[in-house]
Coordinates of C-alpha atoms in Angstrom, one line a residue:
V1 CA 127.4 -47.2 244.3
W2 CA 131.2 -47.5 244.3
L3 CA 130.8 -51.3 245.0
L4 CA 129.5 -51.7 241.4
L5 CA 132.4 -49.8 239.7
P6 CA 134.6 -53.0 239.3
A7 CA 131.6 -54.7 237.5
V8 CA 131.2 -51.6 235.3
S9 CA 134.9 -51.6 234.5
A10 CA 134.8 -55.3 233.6
G11 CA 131.9 -54.8 231.3
F12 CA 129.4 -56.9 233.2
I13 CA 127.0 -54.1 233.8
A14 CA 126.4 -50.7 232.2
F15 CA 125.9 -47.4 233.9
N16 CA 123.7 -44.8 232.1
E17 CA 121.8 -41.8 233.5
N18 CA 122.0 -43.0 237.1
L19 CA 120.8 -46.5 236.2
Y20 CA 122.6 -49.8 236.2
S21 CA 121.8 -52.6 233.8
F22 CA 123.3 -56.0 232.9
M23 CA 125.2 -56.0 229.6
H24 CA 123.6 -59.3 228.6
D25 CA 120.9 -61.7 229.8
S26 CA 123.4 -64.4 230.4
I27 CA 125.2 -62.2 232.9
Y28 CA 122.0 -61.5 234.6
E29 CA 121.2 -65.2 234.8
A30 CA 124.7 -66.0 236.1
A31 CA 124.3 -63.3 238.9
L32 CA 120.9 -64.7 239.8
S33 CA 122.2 -68.2 240.1
L34 CA 124.5 -67.0 242.9
L35 CA 121.4 -66.5 245.1
N36 CA 119.8 -69.3 247.1
D37 CA 116.1 -70.0 246.5
E38 CA 114.8 -67.9 249.4
N39 CA 116.9 -64.8 248.3
K40 CA 115.8 -65.4 244.7
D41 CA 112.1 -65.2 245.7
H42 CA 112.8 -62.0 247.7
F43 CA 114.6 -60.5 244.7
H44 CA 111.7 -61.3 242.3
Y45 CA 109.2 -60.0 244.8
K46 CA 111.0 -56.7 245.3
A47 CA 111.5 -56.4 241.5
A48 CA 107.9 -57.1 240.9
R49 CA 106.8 -54.4 243.4
Y50 CA 109.2 -51.9 241.8
Y51 CA 107.8 -52.5 238.3
M52 CA 104.2 -52.6 239.5
Q53 CA 104.8 -49.1 240.8
E54 CA 106.5 -48.0 237.6
S55 CA 103.8 -49.5 235.5
S56 CA 101.2 -47.1 237.1
L57 CA 103.3 -44.2 235.9
N58 CA 104.1 -45.5 232.4
M59 CA 101.6 -45.7 229.6
T60 CA 103.4 -48.5 227.8
S61 CA 103.1 -52.2 228.8
E62 CA 106.8 -52.8 229.3
F63 CA 106.9 -52.4 233.1
L64 CA 103.5 -54.2 233.3
F65 CA 104.9 -57.4 231.8
R66 CA 108.2 -57.1 233.6
A67 CA 106.3 -57.0 236.9
A68 CA 104.2 -60.0 235.8
H69 CA 107.3 -61.9 234.9
H70 CA 108.8 -61.4 238.4
L71 CA 105.6 -62.3 240.1
L72 CA 105.4 -65.6 238.3
S73 CA 109.0 -66.3 239.2
V74 CA 108.2 -66.3 242.9
N75 CA 108.1 -69.9 244.0
H76 CA 106.9 -69.6 247.5
L77 CA 103.5 -68.0 247.2
S78 CA 103.5 -67.1 250.9
L79 CA 105.3 -63.9 249.9
L80 CA 102.3 -62.9 247.8
T81 CA 99.4 -63.9 250.0
S82 CA 99.4 -60.8 252.1
D83 CA 98.2 -58.8 249.1
Y84 CA 96.6 -61.6 247.1
Y85 CA 93.8 -59.5 245.9
G86 CA 95.9 -56.6 244.7
I87 CA 98.4 -59.0 243.0
S88 CA 95.5 -60.9 241.4
Q89 CA 94.0 -57.7 240.0
F90 CA 97.4 -56.7 238.6
L91 CA 97.9 -60.1 236.9
L92 CA 94.4 -59.8 235.5
R93 CA 95.3 -56.5 234.0
A94 CA 98.5 -58.0 232.6
S95 CA 96.5 -60.9 231.1
R96 CA 94.0 -58.6 229.4
C97 CA 96.8 -56.6 228.0
A98 CA 98.5 -59.7 226.7
K99 CA 95.3 -61.0 225.2
T100 CA 94.7 -57.7 223.4
S101 CA 98.2 -57.9 221.9
G102 CA 97.4 -61.5 220.7
D103 CA 99.6 -63.3 223.3
C104 CA 97.0 -65.5 224.9
V105 CA 99.6 -68.0 226.0
S106 CA 101.1 -65.5 228.4
G107 CA 97.7 -64.3 229.3
L108 CA 96.7 -67.8 230.3
R109 CA 99.9 -68.2 232.5
Y110 CA 99.0 -65.0 234.4
L111 CA 95.4 -66.3 235.0
Q112 CA 96.6 -69.7 236.1
A113 CA 98.9 -68.0 238.6
I114 CA 95.9 -66.1 240.0
R115 CA 94.1 -69.4 240.5
L116 CA 97.1 -70.9 242.3
L117 CA 97.4 -67.8 244.5
H118 CA 93.7 -68.1 245.5
E119 CA 94.1 -71.8 246.2
S120 CA 97.1 -71.0 248.5
V121 CA 95.0 -68.7 250.7
G122 CA 91.9 -71.0 250.6
I123 CA 89.6 -68.5 248.8
E124 CA 87.4 -69.5 245.9
I125 CA 88.3 -67.8 242.7
T126 CA 85.6 -65.5 241.3
S127 CA 83.9 -65.8 237.9
E128 CA 85.7 -62.6 236.7
Y129 CA 89.0 -64.5 236.6
L130 CA 87.5 -67.7 235.4
L131 CA 85.9 -66.0 232.5
E132 CA 89.2 -64.4 231.4
E133 CA 90.8 -67.8 231.7
A134 CA 88.1 -69.5 229.6
E135 CA 88.5 -66.9 226.9
C136 CA 92.3 -67.4 226.8
E137 CA 91.8 -71.1 226.5
F138 CA 89.3 -70.5 223.7
F139 CA 91.7 -68.3 221.8
N140 CA 94.4 -70.9 222.3
S141 CA 91.9 -73.5 220.7
N142 CA 91.7 -75.4 224.0
F143 CA 87.9 -75.9 223.6
S144 CA 87.5 -78.6 226.2
S145 CA 89.2 -76.5 228.9
A146 CA 87.2 -73.5 227.8
L147 CA 83.9 -75.4 228.1
E148 CA 84.9 -76.8 231.5
L149 CA 85.7 -73.3 232.9
S150 CA 82.5 -71.9 231.4
A151 CA 80.4 -74.6 233.0
R152 CA 82.1 -73.9 236.3
I153 CA 81.2 -70.2 236.0
Q154 CA 77.6 -71.0 235.4
S155 CA 77.4 -73.4 238.4
S156 CA 79.1 -71.0 240.8
S157 CA 78.0 -67.8 242.5
G158 CA 78.6 -64.6 240.6
Q159 CA 77.2 -61.9 238.4
V160 CA 74.6 -63.1 235.9
A161 CA 76.4 -61.0 233.2
N162 CA 79.5 -63.2 233.6
K163 CA 77.4 -66.3 233.4
A164 CA 75.8 -65.0 230.2
Q165 CA 79.2 -64.2 228.7
A166 CA 80.3 -67.8 229.6
A167 CA 77.2 -69.0 227.7
C168 CA 78.2 -66.9 224.7
L169 CA 81.6 -68.6 224.8
M170 CA 80.0 -72.1 225.1
A171 CA 77.7 -71.4 222.2
E172 CA 80.6 -70.2 220.0
I173 CA 82.5 -73.4 220.9
H174 CA 79.5 -75.5 219.9
M175 CA 79.3 -73.6 216.7
R176 CA 82.9 -74.3 215.9
Q177 CA 82.3 -78.0 216.7
S178 CA 79.6 -78.0 214.0
D179 CA 76.7 -78.2 216.4
S180 CA 74.7 -75.1 215.4
Q181 CA 71.5 -76.4 217.0
L182 CA 73.1 -76.7 220.4
A183 CA 74.8 -73.3 220.0
L184 CA 71.4 -71.7 219.2
E185 CA 69.7 -73.4 222.1
T186 CA 72.4 -72.2 224.5
A187 CA 71.9 -68.6 223.4
L188 CA 68.1 -68.8 223.5
T189 CA 68.1 -70.4 226.9
W190 CA 70.2 -67.5 228.3
L191 CA 68.2 -64.9 226.6
A192 CA 65.2 -66.3 228.5
V193 CA 67.1 -65.7 231.7
F194 CA 66.9 -62.0 230.8
G195 CA 63.2 -62.2 230.1
I196 CA 63.6 -62.4 226.3
E197 CA 61.6 -65.3 224.9
L198 CA 62.1 -65.9 221.2
N199 CA 59.9 -68.0 219.0
R200 CA 62.0 -70.9 217.7
N201 CA 59.8 -71.4 214.7
P202 CA 58.3 -68.1 213.6
T203 CA 56.1 -67.9 210.5
R204 CA 57.0 -65.8 207.5
E205 CA 54.3 -63.3 208.4
E206 CA 55.8 -62.8 212.0
C207 CA 59.2 -62.3 210.5
D208 CA 57.9 -59.7 208.1
E209 CA 56.1 -57.9 210.9
A210 CA 59.2 -57.8 213.1
R211 CA 61.3 -56.5 210.2
I212 CA 58.8 -53.6 209.6
V213 CA 59.0 -52.7 213.3
L214 CA 62.8 -52.7 213.2
K215 CA 62.9 -50.6 210.0
D216 CA 60.5 -48.0 211.5
D217 CA 62.6 -47.8 214.6
V218 CA 66.0 -47.6 212.9
G219 CA 64.9 -45.2 210.1
K220 CA 66.3 -44.8 206.6
N221 CA 69.8 -44.0 207.9
P222 CA 71.0 -46.5 210.5
F223 CA 74.3 -44.7 211.0
I224 CA 72.5 -41.6 212.2
R225 CA 70.2 -43.6 214.5
F226 CA 73.0 -45.6 216.2
R227 CA 75.5 -42.8 216.3
S228 CA 73.1 -40.9 218.7
L229 CA 73.1 -43.8 221.2
G230 CA 75.3 -43.6 224.2
L231 CA 78.2 -46.1 224.9
V232 CA 76.9 -49.3 226.6
E233 CA 78.3 -49.6 230.1
C234 CA 75.8 -52.1 231.5
K235 CA 77.2 -55.6 231.5
N236 CA 73.8 -57.1 231.3
S237 CA 72.9 -55.1 228.2
E238 CA 76.2 -56.1 226.6
A239 CA 75.6 -59.7 227.4
V240 CA 72.1 -59.6 225.9
M241 CA 73.4 -58.0 222.7
N242 CA 76.1 -60.6 222.4
L243 CA 73.5 -63.4 222.9
L244 CA 71.2 -61.9 220.3
A245 CA 74.0 -61.5 217.8
G246 CA 75.1 -65.1 218.4
A247 CA 71.6 -66.5 218.1
S248 CA 71.1 -64.8 214.8
T249 CA 74.3 -66.2 213.4
F250 CA 73.5 -69.7 214.7
A251 CA 70.0 -69.6 213.3
A252 CA 71.2 -68.5 209.9
C253 CA 73.6 -71.5 209.8
I254 CA 70.8 -73.9 210.7
S255 CA 68.5 -72.4 208.0
D256 CA 71.3 -72.7 205.4
V257 CA 71.6 -76.5 206.0

């Protein structure tokens, strides 16, 4: 500790409640520049590990993003490969938190780092990560990249729920590109995967009959009916509901044309 006292006296670092901190980012950057590349990587790795541990004890996202920053600052991925799965899951958590806060640019950086880490160890990345990356690309208005990633999800092994969510994303992109018919076909095709075959050209009588069945099931007060239902925790059920909601919107747009 006494070795740092001259730096404290010179005003380069501050000492407060048993903690040292740099007085300014420029001082931190200057100190970091004194390290060679290998030592920089070890510094970022150790800092990341420290903040990863702290983030598990802290309800805020401050330490979460600090850890993610240091992980992305490690240039030699060999330092991270021994725990590639744990680090990938941590960066996935950071990406979801960033996306929730509206920072999809940072979220995308974390996901791309996961992909590079998987490639460095020669392991195929799973649809869980690809789906998050596709969503971030979508929210960043990179529709072509989102479509490419969604198509990759559907052609690779993985949970059918993830494939269906990718289909929802593809349908939404088609809709935003003014192709409501393709969006509807995408949703209907994947509903069929779950055993739900919908008539593409129902008669008025069939629509009226379905409406009566729905009204009888829901009752006069939809709020009471739906409030009694439990929270959906089945990914397949969630995917089906998203597909149905999307299909109804796309069909309405086609009928309005």
